[in-house]
Short mmCIF file of C-alpha atoms in Angstrom, two decimals:
data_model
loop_
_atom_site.label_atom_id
_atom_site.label_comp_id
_atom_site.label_asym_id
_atom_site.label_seq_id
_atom_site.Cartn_x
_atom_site.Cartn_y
_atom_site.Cartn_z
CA UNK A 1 78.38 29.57 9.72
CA UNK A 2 82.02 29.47 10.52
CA UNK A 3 84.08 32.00 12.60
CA UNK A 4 87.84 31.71 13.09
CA UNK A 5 88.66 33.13 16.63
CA UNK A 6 91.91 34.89 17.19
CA UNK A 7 93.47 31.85 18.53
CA UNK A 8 92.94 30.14 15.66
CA UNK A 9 90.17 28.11 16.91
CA UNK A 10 87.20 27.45 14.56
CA UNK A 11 83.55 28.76 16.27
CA UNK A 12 80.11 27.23 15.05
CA UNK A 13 77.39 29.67 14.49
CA UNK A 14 73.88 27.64 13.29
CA UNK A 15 70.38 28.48 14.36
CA UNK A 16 68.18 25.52 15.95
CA UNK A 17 65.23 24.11 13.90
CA UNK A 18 62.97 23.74 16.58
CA UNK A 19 60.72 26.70 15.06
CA UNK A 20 59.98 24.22 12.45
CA UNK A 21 57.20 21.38 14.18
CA UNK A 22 58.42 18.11 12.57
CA UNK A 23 58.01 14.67 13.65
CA UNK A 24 59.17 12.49 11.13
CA UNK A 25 62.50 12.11 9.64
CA UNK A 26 60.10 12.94 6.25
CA UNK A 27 59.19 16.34 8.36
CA UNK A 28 62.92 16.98 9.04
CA UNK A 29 63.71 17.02 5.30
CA UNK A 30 60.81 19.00 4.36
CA UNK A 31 62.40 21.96 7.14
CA UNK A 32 65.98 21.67 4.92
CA UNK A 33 64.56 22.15 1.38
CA UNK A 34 61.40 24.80 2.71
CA UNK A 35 63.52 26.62 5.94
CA UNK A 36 66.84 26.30 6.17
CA UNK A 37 68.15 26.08 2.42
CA UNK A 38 65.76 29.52 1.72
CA UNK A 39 67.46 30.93 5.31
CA UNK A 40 70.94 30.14 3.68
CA UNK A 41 70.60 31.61 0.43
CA UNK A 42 68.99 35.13 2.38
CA UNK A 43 72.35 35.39 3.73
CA UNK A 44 74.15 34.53 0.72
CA UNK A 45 76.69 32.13 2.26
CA UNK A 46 77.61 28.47 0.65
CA UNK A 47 77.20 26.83 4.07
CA UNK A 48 74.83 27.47 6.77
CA UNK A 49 75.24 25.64 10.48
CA UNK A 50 71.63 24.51 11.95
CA UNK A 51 71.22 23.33 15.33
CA UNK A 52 68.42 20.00 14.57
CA UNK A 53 66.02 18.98 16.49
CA UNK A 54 64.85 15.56 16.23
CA UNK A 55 62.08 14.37 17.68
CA UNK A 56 61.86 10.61 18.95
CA UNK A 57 60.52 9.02 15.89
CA UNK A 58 63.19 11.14 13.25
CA UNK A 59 65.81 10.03 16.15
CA UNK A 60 64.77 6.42 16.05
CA UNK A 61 64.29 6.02 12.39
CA UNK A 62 67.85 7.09 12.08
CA UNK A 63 69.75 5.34 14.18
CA UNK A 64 67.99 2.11 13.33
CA UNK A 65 68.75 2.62 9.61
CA UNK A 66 72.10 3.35 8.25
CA UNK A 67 71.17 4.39 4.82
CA UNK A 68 68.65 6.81 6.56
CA UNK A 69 71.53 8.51 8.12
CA UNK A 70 73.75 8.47 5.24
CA UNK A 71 70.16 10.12 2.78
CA UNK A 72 70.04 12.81 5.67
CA UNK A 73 73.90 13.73 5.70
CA UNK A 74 73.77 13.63 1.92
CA UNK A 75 70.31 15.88 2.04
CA UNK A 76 72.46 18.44 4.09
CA UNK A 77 75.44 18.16 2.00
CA UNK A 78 73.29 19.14 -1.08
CA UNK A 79 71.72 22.57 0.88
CA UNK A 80 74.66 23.72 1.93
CA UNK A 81 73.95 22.91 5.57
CA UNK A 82 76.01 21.01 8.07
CA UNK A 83 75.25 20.01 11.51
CA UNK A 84 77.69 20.04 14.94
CA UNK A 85 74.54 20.57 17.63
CA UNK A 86 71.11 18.82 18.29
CA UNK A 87 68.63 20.24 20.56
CA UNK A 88 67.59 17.35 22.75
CA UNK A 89 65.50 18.97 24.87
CA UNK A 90 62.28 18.40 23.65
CA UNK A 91 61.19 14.55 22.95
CA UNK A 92 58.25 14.92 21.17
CA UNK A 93 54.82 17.39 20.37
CA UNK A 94 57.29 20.30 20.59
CA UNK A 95 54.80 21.79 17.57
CA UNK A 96 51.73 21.00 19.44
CA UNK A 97 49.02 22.74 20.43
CA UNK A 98 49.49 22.74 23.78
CA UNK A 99 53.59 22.40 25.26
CA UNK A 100 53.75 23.54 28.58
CA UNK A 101 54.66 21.73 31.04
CA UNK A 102 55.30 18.27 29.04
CA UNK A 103 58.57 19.24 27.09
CA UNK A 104 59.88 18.06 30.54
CA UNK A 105 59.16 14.70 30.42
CA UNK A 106 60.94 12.58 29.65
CA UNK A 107 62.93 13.85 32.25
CA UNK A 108 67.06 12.40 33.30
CA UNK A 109 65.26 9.57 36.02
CA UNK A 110 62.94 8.13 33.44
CA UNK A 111 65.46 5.72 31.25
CA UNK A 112 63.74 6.75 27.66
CA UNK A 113 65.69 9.84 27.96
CA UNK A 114 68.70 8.22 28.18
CA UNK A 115 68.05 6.13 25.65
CA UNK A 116 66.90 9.21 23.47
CA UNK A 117 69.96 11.28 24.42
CA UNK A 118 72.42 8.28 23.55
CA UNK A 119 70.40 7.77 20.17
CA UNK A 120 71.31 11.55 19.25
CA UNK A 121 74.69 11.44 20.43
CA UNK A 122 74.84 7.74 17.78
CA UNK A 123 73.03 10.04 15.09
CA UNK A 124 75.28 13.74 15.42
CA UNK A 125 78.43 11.35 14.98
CA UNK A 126 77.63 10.46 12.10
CA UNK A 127 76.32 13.47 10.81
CA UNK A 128 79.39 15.47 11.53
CA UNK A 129 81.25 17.41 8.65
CA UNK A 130 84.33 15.47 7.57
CA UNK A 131 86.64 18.03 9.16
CA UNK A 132 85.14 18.19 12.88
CA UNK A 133 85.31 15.84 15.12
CA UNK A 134 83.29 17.29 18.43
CA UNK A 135 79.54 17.98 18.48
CA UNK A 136 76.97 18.37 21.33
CA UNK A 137 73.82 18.43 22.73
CA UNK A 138 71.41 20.18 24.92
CA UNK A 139 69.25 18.37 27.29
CA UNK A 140 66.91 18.95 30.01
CA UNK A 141 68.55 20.35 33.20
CA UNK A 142 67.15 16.95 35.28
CA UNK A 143 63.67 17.79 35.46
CA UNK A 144 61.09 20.18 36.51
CA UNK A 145 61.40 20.86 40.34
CA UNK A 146 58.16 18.89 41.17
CA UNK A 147 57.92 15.00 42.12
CA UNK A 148 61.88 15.11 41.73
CA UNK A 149 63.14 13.83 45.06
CA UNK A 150 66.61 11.77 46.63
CA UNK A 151 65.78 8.88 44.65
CA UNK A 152 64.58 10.10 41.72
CA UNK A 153 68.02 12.74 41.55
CA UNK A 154 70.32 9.77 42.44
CA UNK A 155 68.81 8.03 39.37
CA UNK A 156 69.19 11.05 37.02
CA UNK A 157 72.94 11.11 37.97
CA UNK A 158 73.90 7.28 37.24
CA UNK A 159 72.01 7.98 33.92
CA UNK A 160 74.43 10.97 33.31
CA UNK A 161 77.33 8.44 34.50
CA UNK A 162 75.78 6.34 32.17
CA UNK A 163 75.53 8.15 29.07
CA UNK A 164 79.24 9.81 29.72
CA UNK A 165 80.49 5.71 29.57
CA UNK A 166 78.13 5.27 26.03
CA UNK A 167 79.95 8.77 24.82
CA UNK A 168 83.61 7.47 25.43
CA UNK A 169 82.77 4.32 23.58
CA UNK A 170 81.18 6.15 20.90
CA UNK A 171 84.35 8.35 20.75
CA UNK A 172 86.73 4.77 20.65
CA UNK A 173 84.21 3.79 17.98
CA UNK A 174 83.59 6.97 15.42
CA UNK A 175 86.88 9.55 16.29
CA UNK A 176 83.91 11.28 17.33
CA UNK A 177 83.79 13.48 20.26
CA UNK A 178 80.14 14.11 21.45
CA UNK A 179 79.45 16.37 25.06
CA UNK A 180 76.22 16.70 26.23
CA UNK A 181 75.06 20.10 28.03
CA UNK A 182 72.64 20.72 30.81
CA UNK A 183 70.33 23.49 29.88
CA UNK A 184 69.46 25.63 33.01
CA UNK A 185 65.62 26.89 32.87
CA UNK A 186 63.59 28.46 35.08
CA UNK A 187 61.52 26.32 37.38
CA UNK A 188 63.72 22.96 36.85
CA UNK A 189 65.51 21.52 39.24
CA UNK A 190 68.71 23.37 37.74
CA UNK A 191 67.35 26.42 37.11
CA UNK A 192 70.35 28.22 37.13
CA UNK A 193 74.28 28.19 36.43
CA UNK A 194 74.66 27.76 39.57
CA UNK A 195 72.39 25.16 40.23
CA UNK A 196 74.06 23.01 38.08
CA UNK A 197 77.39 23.22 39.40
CA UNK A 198 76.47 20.52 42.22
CA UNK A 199 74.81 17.89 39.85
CA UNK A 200 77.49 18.17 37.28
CA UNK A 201 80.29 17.83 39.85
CA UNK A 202 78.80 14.66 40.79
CA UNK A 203 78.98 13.16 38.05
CA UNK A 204 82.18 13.61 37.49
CA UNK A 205 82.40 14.03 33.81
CA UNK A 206 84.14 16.44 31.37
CA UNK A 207 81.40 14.77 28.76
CA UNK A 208 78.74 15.99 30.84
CA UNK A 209 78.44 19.89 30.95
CA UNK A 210 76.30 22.98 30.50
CA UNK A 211 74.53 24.99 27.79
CA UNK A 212 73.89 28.46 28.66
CA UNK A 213 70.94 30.03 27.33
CA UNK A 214 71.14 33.85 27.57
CA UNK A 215 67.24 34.04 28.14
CA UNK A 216 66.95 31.75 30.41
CA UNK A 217 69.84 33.74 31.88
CA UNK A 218 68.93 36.80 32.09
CA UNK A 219 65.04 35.41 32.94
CA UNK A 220 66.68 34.68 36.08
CA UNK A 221 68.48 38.07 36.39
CA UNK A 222 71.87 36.07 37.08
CA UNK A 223 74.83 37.78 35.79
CA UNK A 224 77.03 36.49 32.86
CA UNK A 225 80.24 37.33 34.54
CA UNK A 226 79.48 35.81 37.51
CA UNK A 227 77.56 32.85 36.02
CA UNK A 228 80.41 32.07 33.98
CA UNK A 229 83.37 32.90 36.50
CA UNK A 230 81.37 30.49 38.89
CA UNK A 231 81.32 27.41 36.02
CA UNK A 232 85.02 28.41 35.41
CA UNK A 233 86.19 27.63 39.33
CA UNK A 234 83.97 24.68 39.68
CA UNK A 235 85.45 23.56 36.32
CA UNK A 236 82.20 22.66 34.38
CA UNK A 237 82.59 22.96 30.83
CA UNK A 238 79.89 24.93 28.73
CA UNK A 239 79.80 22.39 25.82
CA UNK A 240 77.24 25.25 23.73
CA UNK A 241 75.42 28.50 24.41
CA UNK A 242 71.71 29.26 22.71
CA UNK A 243 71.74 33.04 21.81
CA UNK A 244 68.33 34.15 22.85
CA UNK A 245 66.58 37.22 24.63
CA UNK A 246 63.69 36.76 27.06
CA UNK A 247 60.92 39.74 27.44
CA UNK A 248 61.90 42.50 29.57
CA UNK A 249 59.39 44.98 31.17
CA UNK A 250 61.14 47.72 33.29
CA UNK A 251 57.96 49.11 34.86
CA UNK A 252 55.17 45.87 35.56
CA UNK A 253 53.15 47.81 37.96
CA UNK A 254 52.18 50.23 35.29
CA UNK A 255 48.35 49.31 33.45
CA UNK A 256 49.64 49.79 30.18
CA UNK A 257 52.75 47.32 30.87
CA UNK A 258 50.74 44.83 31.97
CA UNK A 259 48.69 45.38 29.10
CA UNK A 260 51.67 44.63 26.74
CA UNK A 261 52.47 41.78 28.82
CA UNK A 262 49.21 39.90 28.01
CA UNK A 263 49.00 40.21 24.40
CA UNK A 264 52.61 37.53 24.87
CA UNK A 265 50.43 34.94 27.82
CA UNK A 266 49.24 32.71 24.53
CA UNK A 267 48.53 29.01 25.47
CA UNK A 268 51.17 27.21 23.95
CA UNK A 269 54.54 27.04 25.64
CA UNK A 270 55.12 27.94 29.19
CA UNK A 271 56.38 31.31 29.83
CA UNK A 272 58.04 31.39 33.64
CA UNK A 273 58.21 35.07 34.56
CA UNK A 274 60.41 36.55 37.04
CA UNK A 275 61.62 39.41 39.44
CA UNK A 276 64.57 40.25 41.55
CA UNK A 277 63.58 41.35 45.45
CA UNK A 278 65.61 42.12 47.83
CA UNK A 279 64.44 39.09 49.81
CA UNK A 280 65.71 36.96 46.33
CA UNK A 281 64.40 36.08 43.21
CA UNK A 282 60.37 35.79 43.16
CA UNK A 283 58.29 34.25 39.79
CA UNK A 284 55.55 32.22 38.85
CA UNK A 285 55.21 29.83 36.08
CA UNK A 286 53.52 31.31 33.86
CA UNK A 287 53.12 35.00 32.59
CA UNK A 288 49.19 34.98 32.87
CA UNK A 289 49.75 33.63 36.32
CA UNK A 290 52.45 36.85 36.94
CA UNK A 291 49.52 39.01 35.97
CA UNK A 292 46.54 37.68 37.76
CA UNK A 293 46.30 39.63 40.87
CA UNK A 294 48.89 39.89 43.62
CA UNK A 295 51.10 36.97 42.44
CA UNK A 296 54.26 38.45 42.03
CA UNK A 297 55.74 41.67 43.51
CA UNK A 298 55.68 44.61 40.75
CA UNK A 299 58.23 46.68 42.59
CA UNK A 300 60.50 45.85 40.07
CA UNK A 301 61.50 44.65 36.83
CA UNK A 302 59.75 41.48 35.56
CA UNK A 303 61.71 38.92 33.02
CA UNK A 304 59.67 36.51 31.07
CA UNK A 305 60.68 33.40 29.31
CA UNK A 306 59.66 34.32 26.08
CA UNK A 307 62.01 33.78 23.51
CA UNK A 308 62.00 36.87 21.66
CA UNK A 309 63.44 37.90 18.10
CA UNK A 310 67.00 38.82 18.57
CA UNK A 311 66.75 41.91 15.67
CA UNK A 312 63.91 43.24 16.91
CA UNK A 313 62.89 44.16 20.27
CA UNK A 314 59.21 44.52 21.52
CA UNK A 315 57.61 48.08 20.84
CA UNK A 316 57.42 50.22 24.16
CA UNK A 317 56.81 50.07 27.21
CA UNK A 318 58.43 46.25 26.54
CA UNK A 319 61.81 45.80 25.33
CA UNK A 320 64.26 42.33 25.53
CA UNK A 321 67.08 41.50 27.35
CA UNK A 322 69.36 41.47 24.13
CA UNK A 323 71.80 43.65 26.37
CA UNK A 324 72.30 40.32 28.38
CA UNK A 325 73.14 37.86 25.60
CA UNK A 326 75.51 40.73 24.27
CA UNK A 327 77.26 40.52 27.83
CA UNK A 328 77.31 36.69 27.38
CA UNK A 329 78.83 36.39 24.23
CA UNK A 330 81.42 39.03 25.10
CA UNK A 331 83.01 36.93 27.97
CA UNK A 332 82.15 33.26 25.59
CA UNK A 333 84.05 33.93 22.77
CA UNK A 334 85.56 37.57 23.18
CA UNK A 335 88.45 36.25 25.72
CA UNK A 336 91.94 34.76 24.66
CA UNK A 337 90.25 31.61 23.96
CA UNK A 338 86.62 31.16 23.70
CA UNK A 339 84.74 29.08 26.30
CA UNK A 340 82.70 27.47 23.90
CA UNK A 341 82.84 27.07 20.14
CA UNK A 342 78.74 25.89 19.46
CA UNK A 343 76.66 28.89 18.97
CA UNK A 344 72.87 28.06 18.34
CA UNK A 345 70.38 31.39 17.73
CA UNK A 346 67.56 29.37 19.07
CA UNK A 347 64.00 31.72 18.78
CA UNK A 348 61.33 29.28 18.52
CA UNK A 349 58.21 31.48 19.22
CA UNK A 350 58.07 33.08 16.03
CA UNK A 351 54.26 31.80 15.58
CA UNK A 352 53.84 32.49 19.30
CA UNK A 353 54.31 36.33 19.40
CA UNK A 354 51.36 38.41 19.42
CA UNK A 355 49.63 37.98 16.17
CA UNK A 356 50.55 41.30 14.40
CA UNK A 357 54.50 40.28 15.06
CA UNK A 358 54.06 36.89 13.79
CA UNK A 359 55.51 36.27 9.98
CA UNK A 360 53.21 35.61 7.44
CA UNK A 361 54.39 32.54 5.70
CA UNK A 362 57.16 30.72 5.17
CA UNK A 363 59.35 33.79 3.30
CA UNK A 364 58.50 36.20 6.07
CA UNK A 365 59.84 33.88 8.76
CA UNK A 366 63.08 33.18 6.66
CA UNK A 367 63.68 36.91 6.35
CA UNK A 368 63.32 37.13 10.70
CA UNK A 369 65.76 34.18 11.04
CA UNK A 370 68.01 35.56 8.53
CA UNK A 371 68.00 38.57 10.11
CA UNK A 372 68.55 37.05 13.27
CA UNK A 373 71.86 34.82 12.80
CA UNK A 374 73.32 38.85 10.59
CA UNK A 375 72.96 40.27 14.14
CA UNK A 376 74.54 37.58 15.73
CA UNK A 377 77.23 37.36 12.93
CA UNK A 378 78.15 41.52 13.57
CA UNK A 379 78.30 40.75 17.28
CA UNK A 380 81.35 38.32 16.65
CA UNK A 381 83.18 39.92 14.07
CA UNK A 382 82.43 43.14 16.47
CA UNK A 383 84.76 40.67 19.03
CA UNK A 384 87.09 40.15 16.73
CA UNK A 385 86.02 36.73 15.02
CA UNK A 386 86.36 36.40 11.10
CA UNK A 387 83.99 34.90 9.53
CA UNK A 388 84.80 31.79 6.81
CA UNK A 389 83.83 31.07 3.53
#
């Protein structure tokens, strides 16, 4: 979806297909004709912007074979779908059983992911619509904070250094502009806006920049006016945002908030859960962990990284952070000139929520990510964005 901003500026709206598990590059065309194609038509637009993911083998078998790349654009042509964002975060297994803690690796000091990032930054270009010339890409903010030390960060930045050089050639090569955004989470090494600012600086890039998640965000309890004020004076570009809201409870210490709490601890993705004290911010790394016992102070609010539907909040005592992204977006795109132009709804626990939340089949979660990306449509033309044909 297409928004024209009051400066005349063109703003990307797409949702990210990461909620589909796919593989394959034979996986990724199943999710346009069963997913995104039946998402599009729910919202009864000709075109429809998704964010892809592409795991390691779809990324490979495309940028190895041209006429792979040219059946995919022409796939997407045909669904009225078009692509300006990839999801590299996750490398592979993102559909798995079991996530957790490996969506980190590869992380920036292991050279596969630079090789996998510079593969998806070959692949967006030529994916591109005809009439835009800049995409991006979200990547993991360096690693997760353990076994990450000097070395191991001095090696993550000359691969940033590295992939910046491979994106200017790219751009000399295609007319194709592609950026590539840090994506601050919880218990990484950049877990924060602000953490990033130092890393990014380093490197020295205006290639290299940062994706701000709202949940991940707001999980922290960091501010969007100050987050983004602070990117603006160290002059880091944010190349994308994800539009997400994390799980919110107001009142932890209560039995029957904890309660709530556990029916979202499921086993599959990692769910870091945090608290502002007064001595700083306090969390664990997982929600069950937050509940067992004594391990985090219930004083106050908790925050849980738990990507939650953006239309519909969690039934009392729980509710999501939605107020947050809302904040976000405001001071993104409702300025003079918006800070980005990639929007990406990116929800991709639909089939992790509790199990009475979860959609029942393939229509039922087209409906919930239709509904999703109409909420985040009225919240821009609410700023003053018009949307385009």
């Amino acid at each position: 979806m297409r928004f024209r901003h009051p400066d005349g500026s063109t703003v990307h709206l797409a949702y990210c297909t990461n909620v589909h598990p796919a593989e394959t590059l034979d996986g990724v065309l199943a999710q346009l004709r069963d997913h995104c194609e039946p998402v599009r038509r729910r919202l009864g637009r000709d075109r429809l912007g998704i964010g892809l993911w592409l795991a390691k083998d779809a990324a490979r078998a495309l940028v190895t074979d041209p006429a792979a790349l040219r059946g995919l654009r022409c796939e997407l042509e045909r669904r009225g779908l078009e692509v300006v964002t990839l999801n590299g975060f996750p490398y592979e297994g993102f559909g798995a059983e079991e996530v957790k803690y490996r969506v980190y690796t590869p992380d920036w000091a292991d050279p596969e992911r630079l090789e996998h990032t510079a593969a998806l930054a070959r692949v967006l270009a030529g994916l591109l619509p005809e009439d835009v010339t800049e995409g991006s890409i979200s990547t993991l903010p360096l690693a997760w904070r353990t076994a990450y030390d000097d070395e191991r960060a001095e090696t993550a930045r000359t691969a940033l250094r590295t992939l910046a050089e491979r994106l200017d050639a790219l751009e000399e090569l295609t007319g194709r502009s592609i950026r590539v955004a840090l994506e601050p989470e919880p218990g990484c090494v950049v877990e924060t806006t602000r953490d990033a600012i130092a890393p990014l600086t380093a490197v020295g890039h205006d290639r290299i920049g940062i994706c701000v998640d709202t949940c991940h965000l707001a999980t922290s309890f960091e501010d969007p006016g100050t987050a983004l004020d602070d990117l603006a004076r160290a002059g880091v570009p944010v190349v994308k945002s994800q539009l997400s809201a994390a799980l919110h409870a107001e009142q932890p210490h209560l039995p029957e908030v904890r309660a709530a709490l556990a029916a979202f601890a499921e086993p599959r993705f990692l769910h870091q859960t945090r608290t502002a004290t007064a001595a700083g911010l306090r969390g664990t790394d997982d929600l069950g962990e937050a509940l067992a016992g004594d391990a985090l102070p219930d004083a106050g609010p908790w925050r849980s990284h738990f990507h939650v539907p953006l239309h519909a909040a969690p039934a009392a005592p729980l509710t999501s952070t939605l107020p947050v992204l809302t904040s976000a977006l405001t001071r993104l795109v409702g300025g003079p000139h918006p800070l980005t132009r990639h929007l990406e709804v990116e929800t991709y626990t639909w089939q992790a929520l509790p199990p009475e939340l979860r959609p029942r089949g393939r229509a039922q979660l087209a409906d919930g990510i239709a509904a999703e990306l109409t909420l985040a449509r009225d919240l821009l033309t609410d700023l003053g964005l018009k949307e385009l044909p």
